[in-house]
Amino acid sequence: MADASTRADSPADAHISFGVRGMTCASCVSHVEKALRGAPGVLSASVNLATERADVTLTPDADLAQLARAVDEAGYEPALETIEFGVGGMTCASCVAHVEKALRAVPGVIAAEVNLATERARVRALGGGDMAKALAKALRRAVAEAGYEPRELETGAKAADRERAAREQEAASLRKRLIVAAALSAPVVFLEMGAHTIPGLGDWLMAAIGHQTIRYLSFILATLVLVGPGRPFYEKGFPSLWRGHPDMNSLVAIGTMSAYLYSVVATFAPSLLPHGAADVYYESAVVIVTLILFGRTLEARAKGRTSEAIRALAALQPKTARVLRGAEQIELPIDDVVVGDLVAVRPGERIATDGIVIDGASHIDESMITGEPAPVGKRKGSEVTGATVNTTGAFTFRATRVGADTVLAGVIRMVEQAQGAKLPIQALVDRVTGVFVPAVLAIAFITFIVWLAFGPQRDVSYALVAAVAVLIIACPCAMGLATPAAIMTGTGRAAELGILFRKGEALQSLRDVTLIAFDKTGTLTRGKPELTDLEATPGVSADDALRLAASVEARSEHPIAGALVAAAKARGLSIVEARDFSATPGMGVEATADGRKIAVGADRFMTALGLDIQAFNTTAARLSAEGKTPLYVAIDGKLAAILCVADALEETSVAAVAALHAQGVATAMITGDDERTARAIAAKLGIDEVIAGVLPEGKVAALQRLREGRRIAFVGDGVNDAPALAAADVGIAIGTGTDIAIEAADVVLMSGHVSKVPAALALSRATMRNIAQNLFWAFAYNVILIPVAAGALYPVNGTLLSPMLGAGAMAFSSVFVLTNALRLRRFQPPVGASATSFETPSVEESEPEGARSIAASDREPSGSPLQVNEEENDMTTTFDVQEMSCGKCVKHVTEAVQKAEPQAQVKIDLATGKVEVSPSPKDPEGLAKIITDAGYPARVAA
């Protein structure tokens, strides 16, 4: 990644204006201004609440990234623009460095990434509102002024077709130039080199044509090669040199032109050269151009293959859809389909866009999204995904997402972003390539001087050959392609397997993971529980207990609730309306149903209600030994029944855990189950470590307990998993989970199978190995061969490398890197989604602290405090706090309190200005001062 600490480059004080979101009152303005003025390099800051803009005066070396960070840490959102566009004309890593430098010089830019393989630039900058368009124009202008071509980016199947056409056109142009160069170079090589390699040919040529005529013919042919197929090297190389940013084209241009001009002087004015030095090197100039064109042709072909995954995905999008208009079916272009259209699908057709089935049923092949081969049944109410394949049935669906909002478009977008990312390992490459070409030019100049001063006979021809060889053999291309080529191929292969790296950095982070922690429900288990056990107390009907429990749970959206309602309906029991419903986080639920007070929950919930559960001790022990957690039902204040809702293990979970162990990674399970139940489930799965009894808000703390110096990945699927996914070194979301979880994750598994976890880990490691191999080759190649080209072996064995061999070696270097990266296309995952044939044992759905608490957290209003310890909450200190007027003020006061009292629970009433802190702080007056220092005058309430 380009250096994120972009500096304001003006020699005078710089001024910048950008948007700030989330401000609602004058206190917010004060906090933002205070945060900005505290940032390094800020001379003054003014914030306008009405326009939501900040105007800042900066010193020339101000760090814009810290400016944005200061606003963010104050609790507000700096308006950041992410702009992507294409960049044409780049040929090596030095080009990338020059473009990034030009982009970083644009005012407001925080970070810039340029990818040689994808030919794309991604820029993050402070902006907002109308500044976005001006910023985009400034960025494109900067690229053009740097000598490269800014291009518009398009998405979708049409864009993929155009990109393919552009690449094919580029490849065709290179092939044409190569053929012409080879045809013109062959006679030059024959005339100049044949006399030295074929016995008698030299004498015959001298007699038939003449020495000077041969030189004239070579001059004409070499000139045609350089001004024809070789012209782009000079059109790009010399301007880059004049701008002070030489690249690989500059090296080729200087090397070939040096050999050519020296030969021209030797041909037409040999007297200007030292005696015996009037040799010609036309063959070197033309062969260098030809070999480099050959390498570029192979490189273009290989680069096209690295992006085939995206093109293949884009090609899956149907071109038309059969839309219902009244009683008729009209075939419309896919771009004309809008949300709400009814679309008919026949057997064997691809589904046009995302939607919900409203009529008919079928089985859908969703392998292009999930990577799973087995068709999935669909009926009325089921969601369908665009570009998947209908197999047997016919149905009609209502379009819910079209165009750029579809799942397929999102997949393509994520893959493109991951392919365009720069890994941390690229930082070393960027530092080297920033000085590589100037260093090579310096080495070539030193080589020329040393050969003139100390070479045999002080011959200028030796010096020229060595210097040109150094210029030609140096290869920044291989260094520039080493990382992006592997990333493109690796992430493309991952997409084919149903694994999406939302952030390219996750490729490197996942490789280093030593422990993978799983949320249990919906991850290691199917997340579709069923009632397995029900036992009532004497005098209570089991069906009646189930009917009342289901009536209460019908008010909940949790899977447990659905399981009880489904069981009641399966038994033909009637569900009645429940009133006065309430949920206690991590405990259970209560309501009134059929005129009776009903409670459903864990053992400690019953204990909190004052109920004795010893009557079910034997049953509870048996369920726990089976890896289940019992739930209890109380009716009118009396214990009525014990039941268990079980969830089968996900069919690949055992194999997935084994595959992770085989890769040397430890596993852990975080669950709300009691210790004994959790241990029983972990034993069935082969899990190494267990943290039981974890409430939803405690998952982040559980990860910290597991960390102990290790790098951790967390796998989850629910809303309450989002904080843990964000807190882990790598967050892995199950694609069948919630959008919030997916947004918080670094890696998304498009199917619900955890078998994709070891596949993602193995692919990450394979990709990073591939990158290491590429970088080793690129660096070793240059480190070893540049000295050889300079003549390091000449004093040892008389070896002086020909520039033609150098050109061939350079061409091979880039092709080797790309070919090695393409090996990732053959990657096979360690375990398939259907690789297991074992019976999946049934385990309970964690009620008391895990799964039940999920439902509770869903019911709990956002931002309300959760009770952790009742005795502590009884000890509360109240503060009178002034000048609070909005939700941001509440957040600031809460943060100030919890910074001083990390375990404190804070309850704030904006209307009265009352702030309750529990447990009571040891120094209430000191805490009041902390709140006051945060900008809100406070005192301990009487």
Short mmCIF file of N, CA and C in Angstrom, two decimals, residues 134-275:
data_model
loop_
_atom_site.label_atom_id
_atom_site.label_comp_id
_atom_site.label_asym_id
_atom_site.label_seq_id
_atom_site.Cartn_x
_atom_site.Cartn_y
_atom_site.Cartn_z
N ALA A 134 -14.42 17.30 -8.22
CA ALA A 134 -13.18 18.06 -8.40
C ALA A 134 -11.97 17.21 -8.07
N LEU A 135 -12.10 16.39 -7.03
CA LEU A 135 -11.00 15.52 -6.63
C LEU A 135 -10.70 14.50 -7.71
N ALA A 136 -11.77 13.90 -8.28
CA ALA A 136 -11.58 12.91 -9.33
C ALA A 136 -10.85 13.51 -10.53
N LYS A 137 -11.23 14.75 -10.90
CA LYS A 137 -10.57 15.41 -12.02
C LYS A 137 -9.10 15.69 -11.70
N ALA A 138 -8.84 16.11 -10.47
CA ALA A 138 -7.46 16.40 -10.08
C ALA A 138 -6.59 15.15 -10.11
N LEU A 139 -7.16 14.03 -9.70
CA LEU A 139 -6.41 12.77 -9.70
C LEU A 139 -6.09 12.33 -11.12
N ARG A 140 -7.06 12.42 -12.00
CA ARG A 140 -6.83 12.02 -13.39
C ARG A 140 -5.82 12.96 -14.07
N ARG A 141 -5.92 14.23 -13.72
CA ARG A 141 -4.95 15.18 -14.28
C ARG A 141 -3.54 14.87 -13.80
N ALA A 142 -3.40 14.49 -12.54
CA ALA A 142 -2.08 14.15 -12.00
C ALA A 142 -1.49 12.93 -12.71
N VAL A 143 -2.33 11.94 -13.00
CA VAL A 143 -1.87 10.75 -13.71
C VAL A 143 -1.41 11.11 -15.12
N ALA A 144 -2.21 11.94 -15.80
CA ALA A 144 -1.85 12.34 -17.17
C ALA A 144 -0.55 13.14 -17.18
N GLU A 145 -0.38 14.04 -16.21
CA GLU A 145 0.85 14.84 -16.16
C GLU A 145 2.07 13.99 -15.84
N ALA A 146 1.84 12.84 -15.18
CA ALA A 146 2.95 11.92 -14.88
C ALA A 146 3.34 11.09 -16.09
N GLY A 147 2.55 11.20 -17.18
CA GLY A 147 2.90 10.50 -18.41
C GLY A 147 2.14 9.21 -18.63
N TYR A 148 1.05 9.02 -17.89
CA TYR A 148 0.26 7.79 -18.03
C TYR A 148 -1.18 8.14 -18.41
N GLU A 149 -1.97 7.12 -18.68
CA GLU A 149 -3.31 7.34 -19.24
C GLU A 149 -4.39 6.99 -18.23
N PRO A 150 -5.11 7.99 -17.70
CA PRO A 150 -6.24 7.67 -16.81
C PRO A 150 -7.41 7.13 -17.62
N ARG A 151 -8.05 6.09 -17.10
CA ARG A 151 -9.15 5.45 -17.82
C ARG A 151 -10.36 5.29 -16.90
N GLU A 152 -11.54 5.31 -17.51
CA GLU A 152 -12.77 5.07 -16.76
C GLU A 152 -12.91 3.57 -16.50
N LEU A 153 -13.44 3.23 -15.34
CA LEU A 153 -13.71 1.84 -15.01
C LEU A 153 -15.19 1.56 -15.19
N GLU A 154 -15.49 0.38 -15.69
CA GLU A 154 -16.86 -0.06 -15.83
C GLU A 154 -17.02 -1.41 -15.14
N THR A 155 -18.26 -1.75 -14.83
CA THR A 155 -18.53 -3.01 -14.17
C THR A 155 -19.56 -3.80 -14.97
N GLY A 156 -19.71 -5.06 -14.60
CA GLY A 156 -20.71 -5.90 -15.24
C GLY A 156 -20.16 -6.67 -16.43
N ALA A 157 -21.08 -7.41 -17.07
CA ALA A 157 -20.68 -8.28 -18.17
C ALA A 157 -20.16 -7.47 -19.36
N LYS A 158 -20.82 -6.33 -19.64
CA LYS A 158 -20.37 -5.51 -20.77
C LYS A 158 -18.96 -4.98 -20.54
N ALA A 159 -18.71 -4.56 -19.31
CA ALA A 159 -17.38 -4.06 -18.99
C ALA A 159 -16.35 -5.17 -19.14
N ALA A 160 -16.70 -6.39 -18.70
CA ALA A 160 -15.78 -7.51 -18.83
C ALA A 160 -15.50 -7.80 -20.29
N ASP A 161 -16.55 -7.71 -21.13
CA ASP A 161 -16.36 -7.92 -22.56
C ASP A 161 -15.43 -6.86 -23.15
N ARG A 162 -15.64 -5.61 -22.72
CA ARG A 162 -14.79 -4.54 -23.25
C ARG A 162 -13.35 -4.71 -22.78
N GLU A 163 -13.20 -5.12 -21.52
CA GLU A 163 -11.85 -5.33 -21.00
C GLU A 163 -11.16 -6.46 -21.75
N ARG A 164 -11.91 -7.54 -22.00
CA ARG A 164 -11.33 -8.64 -22.77
C ARG A 164 -10.93 -8.17 -24.17
N ALA A 165 -11.83 -7.37 -24.79
CA ALA A 165 -11.52 -6.88 -26.13
C ALA A 165 -10.28 -5.99 -26.12
N ALA A 166 -10.15 -5.16 -25.07
CA ALA A 166 -8.99 -4.28 -24.98
C ALA A 166 -7.71 -5.09 -24.80
N ARG A 167 -7.77 -6.11 -23.95
CA ARG A 167 -6.58 -6.95 -23.74
C ARG A 167 -6.23 -7.72 -25.01
N GLU A 168 -7.25 -8.21 -25.71
CA GLU A 168 -6.99 -8.93 -26.96
C GLU A 168 -6.40 -8.00 -28.00
N GLN A 169 -6.89 -6.74 -28.01
CA GLN A 169 -6.33 -5.77 -28.95
C GLN A 169 -4.87 -5.47 -28.61
N GLU A 170 -4.58 -5.35 -27.32
CA GLU A 170 -3.20 -5.11 -26.90
C GLU A 170 -2.31 -6.29 -27.27
N ALA A 171 -2.82 -7.51 -27.03
CA ALA A 171 -2.04 -8.70 -27.36
C ALA A 171 -1.80 -8.79 -28.87
N ALA A 172 -2.84 -8.47 -29.65
CA ALA A 172 -2.70 -8.52 -31.11
C ALA A 172 -1.67 -7.50 -31.59
N SER A 173 -1.69 -6.31 -30.98
CA SER A 173 -0.73 -5.28 -31.36
C SER A 173 0.69 -5.73 -31.03
N LEU A 174 0.86 -6.34 -29.85
CA LEU A 174 2.18 -6.82 -29.48
C LEU A 174 2.65 -7.93 -30.43
N ARG A 175 1.73 -8.84 -30.79
CA ARG A 175 2.10 -9.91 -31.72
C ARG A 175 2.54 -9.34 -33.07
N LYS A 176 1.80 -8.34 -33.54
CA LYS A 176 2.14 -7.73 -34.82
C LYS A 176 3.51 -7.07 -34.76
N ARG A 177 3.75 -6.33 -33.68
CA ARG A 177 5.06 -5.69 -33.52
C ARG A 177 6.16 -6.73 -33.42
N LEU A 178 5.88 -7.83 -32.70
CA LEU A 178 6.88 -8.89 -32.55
C LEU A 178 7.21 -9.52 -33.91
N ILE A 179 6.19 -9.81 -34.70
CA ILE A 179 6.43 -10.45 -36.01
C ILE A 179 7.26 -9.55 -36.91
N VAL A 180 6.90 -8.25 -36.93
CA VAL A 180 7.66 -7.30 -37.77
C VAL A 180 9.09 -7.19 -37.29
N ALA A 181 9.25 -7.08 -35.96
CA ALA A 181 10.61 -6.95 -35.41
C ALA A 181 11.44 -8.19 -35.70
N ALA A 182 10.84 -9.36 -35.56
CA ALA A 182 11.57 -10.60 -35.81
C ALA A 182 11.97 -10.71 -37.28
N ALA A 183 11.03 -10.33 -38.18
CA ALA A 183 11.31 -10.43 -39.62
C ALA A 183 12.45 -9.49 -40.02
N LEU A 184 12.47 -8.29 -39.43
CA LEU A 184 13.52 -7.34 -39.78
C LEU A 184 14.84 -7.66 -39.07
N SER A 185 14.75 -8.28 -37.88
CA SER A 185 15.96 -8.57 -37.11
C SER A 185 16.71 -9.78 -37.64
N ALA A 186 15.98 -10.74 -38.19
CA ALA A 186 16.63 -11.98 -38.64
C ALA A 186 17.76 -11.72 -39.64
N PRO A 187 17.55 -10.88 -40.69
CA PRO A 187 18.66 -10.62 -41.63
C PRO A 187 19.85 -9.94 -40.95
N VAL A 188 19.57 -9.05 -39.98
CA VAL A 188 20.66 -8.35 -39.29
C VAL A 188 21.50 -9.36 -38.52
N VAL A 189 20.83 -10.26 -37.80
CA VAL A 189 21.55 -11.27 -37.03
C VAL A 189 22.34 -12.17 -37.98
N PHE A 190 21.73 -12.53 -39.12
CA PHE A 190 22.42 -13.39 -40.10
C PHE A 190 23.66 -12.69 -40.64
N LEU A 191 23.52 -11.42 -40.99
CA LEU A 191 24.65 -10.71 -41.59
C LEU A 191 25.77 -10.44 -40.58
N GLU A 192 25.38 -10.06 -39.33
CA GLU A 192 26.38 -9.66 -38.35
C GLU A 192 26.97 -10.84 -37.58
N MET A 193 26.11 -11.84 -37.28
CA MET A 193 26.56 -12.94 -36.43
C MET A 193 26.90 -14.20 -37.22
N GLY A 194 26.26 -14.36 -38.39
CA GLY A 194 26.48 -15.58 -39.16
C GLY A 194 27.93 -15.75 -39.57
N ALA A 195 28.60 -14.63 -39.88
CA ALA A 195 29.99 -14.70 -40.32
C ALA A 195 30.90 -15.24 -39.23
N HIS A 196 30.49 -15.08 -37.95
CA HIS A 196 31.32 -15.53 -36.84
C HIS A 196 30.98 -16.94 -36.40
N THR A 197 29.82 -17.46 -36.83
CA THR A 197 29.39 -18.76 -36.33
C THR A 197 29.36 -19.85 -37.40
N ILE A 198 29.22 -19.46 -38.67
CA ILE A 198 29.13 -20.45 -39.74
C ILE A 198 30.43 -20.42 -40.56
N PRO A 199 31.19 -21.51 -40.58
CA PRO A 199 32.47 -21.54 -41.30
C PRO A 199 32.31 -21.17 -42.78
N GLY A 200 33.14 -20.28 -43.27
CA GLY A 200 33.15 -19.89 -44.69
C GLY A 200 32.14 -18.85 -45.05
N LEU A 201 31.12 -18.63 -44.20
CA LEU A 201 30.07 -17.67 -44.54
C LEU A 201 30.63 -16.24 -44.54
N GLY A 202 31.52 -15.95 -43.62
CA GLY A 202 32.05 -14.60 -43.55
C GLY A 202 32.82 -14.23 -44.81
N ASP A 203 33.66 -15.13 -45.30
CA ASP A 203 34.43 -14.85 -46.52
C ASP A 203 33.51 -14.66 -47.71
N TRP A 204 32.46 -15.52 -47.79
CA TRP A 204 31.54 -15.42 -48.92
C TRP A 204 30.79 -14.08 -48.89
N LEU A 205 30.35 -13.65 -47.68
CA LEU A 205 29.62 -12.39 -47.57
C LEU A 205 30.52 -11.21 -47.95
N MET A 206 31.78 -11.26 -47.49
CA MET A 206 32.69 -10.17 -47.81
C MET A 206 32.89 -10.07 -49.32
N ALA A 207 32.99 -11.24 -49.97
CA ALA A 207 33.24 -11.25 -51.42
C ALA A 207 31.99 -10.88 -52.21
N ALA A 208 30.85 -11.35 -51.76
CA ALA A 208 29.62 -11.13 -52.52
C ALA A 208 28.98 -9.78 -52.26
N ILE A 209 29.04 -9.30 -51.02
CA ILE A 209 28.34 -8.07 -50.68
C ILE A 209 29.31 -6.96 -50.30
N GLY A 210 30.27 -7.29 -49.51
CA GLY A 210 31.22 -6.29 -49.07
C GLY A 210 30.96 -5.87 -47.63
N HIS A 211 32.05 -5.56 -46.92
CA HIS A 211 31.95 -5.24 -45.49
C HIS A 211 31.09 -4.01 -45.24
N GLN A 212 31.34 -2.94 -46.01
CA GLN A 212 30.60 -1.69 -45.76
C GLN A 212 29.14 -1.82 -46.16
N THR A 213 28.87 -2.56 -47.24
CA THR A 213 27.48 -2.76 -47.67
C THR A 213 26.69 -3.50 -46.60
N ILE A 214 27.30 -4.49 -45.98
CA ILE A 214 26.63 -5.22 -44.89
C ILE A 214 26.24 -4.26 -43.77
N ARG A 215 27.15 -3.34 -43.45
CA ARG A 215 26.84 -2.37 -42.40
C ARG A 215 25.69 -1.46 -42.81
N TYR A 216 25.66 -1.05 -44.10
CA TYR A 216 24.57 -0.19 -44.56
C TYR A 216 23.22 -0.92 -44.47
N LEU A 217 23.22 -2.19 -44.90
CA LEU A 217 21.98 -2.97 -44.83
C LEU A 217 21.52 -3.13 -43.37
N SER A 218 22.48 -3.42 -42.48
CA SER A 218 22.15 -3.57 -41.07
C SER A 218 21.61 -2.26 -40.50
N PHE A 219 22.19 -1.15 -40.92
CA PHE A 219 21.72 0.16 -40.46
C PHE A 219 20.27 0.38 -40.87
N ILE A 220 19.96 0.08 -42.13
CA ILE A 220 18.59 0.31 -42.62
C ILE A 220 17.59 -0.57 -41.85
N LEU A 221 17.91 -1.85 -41.70
CA LEU A 221 16.99 -2.77 -41.02
C LEU A 221 16.85 -2.40 -39.54
N ALA A 222 17.96 -2.08 -38.89
CA ALA A 222 17.90 -1.71 -37.47
C ALA A 222 17.08 -0.44 -37.27
N THR A 223 17.26 0.52 -38.19
CA THR A 223 16.48 1.76 -38.09
C THR A 223 14.99 1.46 -38.19
N LEU A 224 14.62 0.57 -39.13
CA LEU A 224 13.21 0.21 -39.27
C LEU A 224 12.67 -0.45 -38.00
N VAL A 225 13.48 -1.29 -37.37
CA VAL A 225 13.04 -1.95 -36.13
C VAL A 225 12.82 -0.93 -35.03
N LEU A 226 13.77 -0.02 -34.87
CA LEU A 226 13.68 0.93 -33.76
C LEU A 226 12.58 1.97 -33.97
N VAL A 227 12.37 2.42 -35.19
CA VAL A 227 11.34 3.45 -35.42
C VAL A 227 9.96 2.82 -35.62
N GLY A 228 9.93 1.51 -35.86
CA GLY A 228 8.65 0.83 -36.03
C GLY A 228 8.23 0.11 -34.76
N PRO A 229 8.48 -1.20 -34.66
CA PRO A 229 8.06 -1.95 -33.47
C PRO A 229 8.64 -1.42 -32.16
N GLY A 230 9.84 -0.82 -32.23
CA GLY A 230 10.47 -0.36 -31.00
C GLY A 230 10.12 1.06 -30.60
N ARG A 231 9.36 1.78 -31.43
CA ARG A 231 9.09 3.20 -31.16
C ARG A 231 8.44 3.45 -29.79
N PRO A 232 7.44 2.63 -29.34
CA PRO A 232 6.82 2.91 -28.03
C PRO A 232 7.81 2.94 -26.87
N PHE A 233 8.90 2.18 -26.97
CA PHE A 233 9.90 2.23 -25.89
C PHE A 233 10.48 3.63 -25.75
N TYR A 234 10.71 4.29 -26.88
CA TYR A 234 11.32 5.62 -26.85
C TYR A 234 10.29 6.70 -26.55
N GLU A 235 9.06 6.50 -27.04
CA GLU A 235 8.00 7.48 -26.79
C GLU A 235 7.65 7.56 -25.30
N LYS A 236 7.81 6.44 -24.58
CA LYS A 236 7.52 6.44 -23.15
C LYS A 236 8.78 6.56 -22.30
N GLY A 237 9.85 5.94 -22.75
CA GLY A 237 11.06 5.89 -21.94
C GLY A 237 11.76 7.22 -21.79
N PHE A 238 11.97 7.95 -22.87
CA PHE A 238 12.71 9.21 -22.78
C PHE A 238 11.92 10.30 -22.05
N PRO A 239 10.58 10.46 -22.31
CA PRO A 239 9.84 11.45 -21.51
C PRO A 239 9.89 11.16 -20.00
N SER A 240 9.82 9.88 -19.64
CA SER A 240 9.93 9.52 -18.22
C SER A 240 11.29 9.93 -17.67
N LEU A 241 12.31 9.75 -18.49
CA LEU A 241 13.66 10.14 -18.07
C LEU A 241 13.76 11.64 -17.89
N TRP A 242 13.17 12.42 -18.82
CA TRP A 242 13.23 13.88 -18.71
C TRP A 242 12.48 14.37 -17.48
N ARG A 243 11.41 13.65 -17.10
CA ARG A 243 10.64 14.06 -15.91
C ARG A 243 11.32 13.66 -14.60
N GLY A 244 12.41 12.93 -14.72
CA GLY A 244 13.10 12.50 -13.52
C GLY A 244 12.52 11.25 -12.89
N HIS A 245 11.69 10.52 -13.65
CA HIS A 245 11.08 9.28 -13.15
C HIS A 245 11.33 8.15 -14.13
N PRO A 246 12.56 7.75 -14.34
CA PRO A 246 12.84 6.70 -15.33
C PRO A 246 12.21 5.37 -14.95
N ASP A 247 11.79 4.62 -15.97
CA ASP A 247 11.19 3.31 -15.74
C ASP A 247 11.88 2.29 -16.63
N MET A 248 11.27 1.11 -16.76
CA MET A 248 11.88 0.07 -17.56
C MET A 248 12.00 0.47 -19.03
N ASN A 249 11.01 1.21 -19.54
CA ASN A 249 11.10 1.70 -20.91
C ASN A 249 12.33 2.58 -21.09
N SER A 250 12.65 3.34 -20.04
CA SER A 250 13.83 4.21 -20.11
C SER A 250 15.11 3.38 -20.23
N LEU A 251 15.18 2.27 -19.46
CA LEU A 251 16.35 1.40 -19.54
C LEU A 251 16.50 0.82 -20.94
N VAL A 252 15.40 0.33 -21.50
CA VAL A 252 15.45 -0.26 -22.85
C VAL A 252 15.82 0.80 -23.87
N ALA A 253 15.21 1.99 -23.73
CA ALA A 253 15.47 3.06 -24.69
C ALA A 253 16.93 3.48 -24.66
N ILE A 254 17.49 3.67 -23.47
CA ILE A 254 18.89 4.09 -23.36
C ILE A 254 19.83 3.00 -23.88
N GLY A 255 19.55 1.75 -23.48
CA GLY A 255 20.43 0.65 -23.88
C GLY A 255 20.45 0.43 -25.38
N THR A 256 19.28 0.33 -25.99
CA THR A 256 19.24 0.06 -27.44
C THR A 256 19.71 1.26 -28.24
N MET A 257 19.33 2.46 -27.78
CA MET A 257 19.76 3.64 -28.54
C MET A 257 21.27 3.85 -28.43
N SER A 258 21.85 3.49 -27.28
CA SER A 258 23.30 3.59 -27.15
C SER A 258 24.00 2.66 -28.14
N ALA A 259 23.54 1.41 -28.21
CA ALA A 259 24.14 0.45 -29.15
C ALA A 259 23.93 0.91 -30.59
N TYR A 260 22.74 1.45 -30.88
CA TYR A 260 22.42 1.89 -32.24
C TYR A 260 23.27 3.10 -32.65
N LEU A 261 23.34 4.12 -31.80
CA LEU A 261 24.08 5.33 -32.15
C LEU A 261 25.57 5.05 -32.26
N TYR A 262 26.09 4.20 -31.37
CA TYR A 262 27.50 3.82 -31.46
C TYR A 262 27.77 3.15 -32.81
N SER A 263 26.82 2.29 -33.21
CA SER A 263 26.98 1.58 -34.49
C SER A 263 26.89 2.54 -35.66
N VAL A 264 26.02 3.54 -35.56
CA VAL A 264 25.89 4.54 -36.63
C VAL A 264 27.20 5.31 -36.79
N VAL A 265 27.80 5.69 -35.68
CA VAL A 265 29.09 6.40 -35.76
C VAL A 265 30.15 5.48 -36.37
N ALA A 266 30.16 4.20 -35.94
CA ALA A 266 31.14 3.26 -36.48
C ALA A 266 30.92 3.02 -37.96
N THR A 267 29.67 3.16 -38.42
CA THR A 267 29.37 2.92 -39.83
C THR A 267 29.73 4.12 -40.70
N PHE A 268 29.34 5.32 -40.25
CA PHE A 268 29.47 6.50 -41.12
C PHE A 268 30.63 7.42 -40.74
N ALA A 269 31.13 7.33 -39.52
CA ALA A 269 32.26 8.19 -39.11
C ALA A 269 33.21 7.42 -38.21
N PRO A 270 33.78 6.33 -38.71
CA PRO A 270 34.63 5.49 -37.86
C PRO A 270 35.87 6.21 -37.35
N SER A 271 36.25 7.28 -38.01
CA SER A 271 37.46 7.99 -37.58
C SER A 271 37.28 8.70 -36.25
N LEU A 272 36.04 8.89 -35.85
CA LEU A 272 35.77 9.55 -34.58
C LEU A 272 36.03 8.62 -33.39
N LEU A 273 36.13 7.33 -33.64
CA LEU A 273 36.31 6.35 -32.57
C LEU A 273 37.78 5.97 -32.46
N PRO A 274 38.21 5.48 -31.28
CA PRO A 274 39.61 5.03 -31.13
C PRO A 274 39.93 3.91 -32.12
N HIS A 275 41.18 3.78 -32.41
CA HIS A 275 41.62 2.75 -33.36
C HIS A 275 41.22 1.36 -32.87
#
